[in-house]
Amino acid sequence: MYTLKVGTVYIKDAFCALFRYYLSRRKKLAKKTKSYHHGNLHQACIDQGLAFLEQDNVNFSMRDIARQVGVSHGAPSKHFGSKEGLLAAIAEQGFREFSAYLADSRV
């Protein structure tokens, strides 16, 4: 019979063995799941959308963005919802950069 004390709680029997196994594996499991994350997918999609627009390619799709960034085809949609959402984010970033440029040029 296993008995493990976690804080003020005693865990017994088979659950104890499973819990010990989980504790021994959780760092390895966390490393595996973290490796699938892109990093800054939001900005990478915006940058790729800008690259398409700079090449006068306005007929790109969200799948094209995903393919170029190297993620699943549904990942960009989770951030922007649709191509229109991505274009709105590109415009928003452009206005922010232009506003910062104007503020710097006044000084």
XYZ file of N, CA, C and O in Angstrom, residues 16-64:
196
model
N -1.882 6.982 -5.799
C -0.570 7.453 -5.377
C 0.479 7.122 -6.435
O 1.312 7.950 -6.781
N 0.433 5.912 -6.966
C 1.380 5.509 -7.995
C 1.204 6.356 -9.253
O 2.185 6.802 -9.860
N -0.034 6.599 -9.643
C -0.287 7.447 -10.808
C 0.187 8.874 -10.579
O 0.750 9.513 -11.459
N -0.037 9.367 -9.378
C 0.374 10.726 -9.059
C 1.894 10.863 -9.105
O 2.431 11.826 -9.637
N 2.616 9.882 -8.562
C 4.080 9.902 -8.617
C 4.564 9.858 -10.064
O 5.506 10.547 -10.428
N 3.921 9.037 -10.875
C 4.289 8.951 -12.286
C 4.072 10.299 -12.974
O 4.916 10.775 -13.716
N 2.939 10.931 -12.697
C 2.653 12.241 -13.276
C 3.711 13.256 -12.864
O 4.211 14.025 -13.692
N 4.051 13.275 -11.585
C 5.052 14.229 -11.115
C 6.398 14.006 -11.780
O 7.119 14.955 -12.081
N 6.759 12.774 -12.030
C 8.033 12.488 -12.658
C 8.022 12.850 -14.144
O 9.072 13.123 -14.722
N 6.855 12.862 -14.780
C 6.765 13.100 -16.214
C 6.312 14.501 -16.601
O 6.420 14.879 -17.750
N 5.814 15.296 -15.677
C 5.184 16.559 -16.075
C 6.142 17.524 -16.741
O 5.760 18.236 -17.657
N 7.413 17.582 -16.330
C 8.357 18.479 -16.995
C 8.617 18.027 -18.417
O 8.698 18.839 -19.328
N 8.724 16.718 -18.619
C 8.918 16.203 -19.969
C 7.698 16.460 -20.829
O 7.805 16.825 -21.991
N 6.516 16.278 -20.273
C 5.288 16.533 -21.007
C 5.148 18.010 -21.346
O 4.731 18.367 -22.434
N 5.502 18.884 -20.420
C 5.412 20.322 -20.659
C 6.361 20.740 -21.775
O 6.022 21.557 -22.615
N 7.551 20.168 -21.813
C 8.498 20.510 -22.872
C 7.972 20.101 -24.234
O 8.110 20.825 -25.201
N 7.327 18.948 -24.322
C 6.791 18.500 -25.599
C 5.683 19.408 -26.089
O 5.632 19.744 -27.253
N 4.795 19.828 -25.212
C 3.694 20.666 -25.657
C 4.162 22.072 -25.991
O 3.632 22.697 -26.888
N 5.166 22.577 -25.302
C 5.648 23.921 -25.597
C 6.341 23.995 -26.946
O 6.381 25.040 -27.562
N 6.896 22.896 -27.427
C 7.637 22.937 -28.676
C 6.732 23.181 -29.880
O 7.207 23.526 -30.941
N 5.428 22.996 -29.732
C 4.521 23.195 -30.839
C 4.060 24.645 -30.968
O 3.405 24.986 -31.923
N 4.380 25.475 -30.014
C 3.957 26.866 -30.087
C 4.893 27.649 -30.997
O 6.087 27.455 -30.995
N 4.322 28.541 -31.749
C 5.084 29.301 -32.732
C 5.948 30.370 -32.075
O 7.053 30.608 -32.486
N 5.442 31.015 -31.093
C 6.124 32.163 -30.495
C 5.185 33.339 -30.565
O 4.227 33.418 -29.819
N 5.410 34.227 -31.513
C 4.531 35.375 -31.692
C 3.794 35.217 -33.020
O 4.115 35.880 -33.999
N 2.826 34.332 -33.033
C 2.091 34.034 -34.264
C 1.322 35.248 -34.763
O 1.247 35.485 -35.965
N 0.776 36.024 -33.851
C 0.006 37.210 -34.233
C 0.851 38.138 -35.113
O 0.448 38.504 -36.218
N 2.038 38.470 -34.641
C 2.906 39.380 -35.400
C 3.450 38.715 -36.663
O 3.598 39.370 -37.695
N 3.737 37.425 -36.602
C 4.246 36.720 -37.779
C 3.211 36.729 -38.904
O 3.564 36.898 -40.083
N 1.937 36.569 -38.563
C 0.872 36.612 -39.573
C 0.735 38.006 -40.163
O 0.551 38.164 -41.373
N 0.833 39.014 -39.323
C 0.769 40.395 -39.816
C 1.935 40.667 -40.751
O 1.761 41.239 -41.834
N 3.133 40.256 -40.363
C 4.314 40.463 -41.211
C 4.170 39.752 -42.550
O 4.520 40.307 -43.597
N 3.652 38.521 -42.534
C 3.475 37.779 -43.786
C 2.395 38.414 -44.642
O 2.524 38.486 -45.863
N 1.323 38.893 -44.024
C 0.286 39.600 -44.771
C 0.835 40.856 -45.427
O 0.530 41.150 -46.585
N 1.669 41.581 -44.703
C 2.323 42.765 -45.283
C 3.221 42.382 -46.450
O 3.274 43.084 -47.468
N 3.935 41.269 -46.316
C 4.808 40.814 -47.404
C 3.991 40.495 -48.654
O 4.388 40.853 -49.772
N 2.834 39.850 -48.480
C 1.966 39.577 -49.627
C 1.473 40.879 -50.256
O 1.465 41.022 -51.480
N 1.071 41.830 -49.422
C 0.560 43.096 -49.948
C 1.648 43.902 -50.651
O 1.382 44.571 -51.650
N 2.875 43.839 -50.136
C 3.985 44.538 -50.789
C 4.305 43.952 -52.158
O 4.843 44.637 -53.018
N 3.965 42.681 -52.364
C 4.157 42.028 -53.664
C 2.927 42.188 -54.554
O 2.816 41.542 -55.592
N 1.995 43.054 -54.158
C 0.723 43.275 -54.859
C -0.102 42.002 -54.963
O -0.853 41.807 -55.915
N 0.026 41.123 -53.998
C -0.767 39.905 -53.950
C -1.898 40.129 -52.944
O -1.744 39.894 -51.765
N -3.034 40.601 -53.443
C -4.177 40.855 -52.561
C -5.106 39.653 -52.506
O -6.061 39.648 -51.734
N -4.841 38.642 -53.305
C -5.700 37.460 -53.356
C -5.175 36.326 -52.483
O -5.517 35.175 -52.708
N -4.365 36.631 -51.489
C -3.870 35.591 -50.596
C -4.989 35.138 -49.665
O -5.963 35.848 -49.451
N -4.833 33.926 -49.158
C -5.825 33.377 -48.226
C -5.173 33.176 -46.863
O -3.954 33.258 -46.720
N -5.996 32.871 -45.878
C -5.464 32.581 -44.546
C -4.619 31.308 -44.585
O -3.652 31.173 -43.849
N -4.965 30.377 -45.466
C -4.145 29.172 -45.622
C -2.775 29.513 -46.182
O -1.773 28.900 -45.816
N -2.711 30.488 -47.097
C -1.411 30.929 -47.624
C -0.553 31.520 -46.508
O 0.653 31.260 -46.440
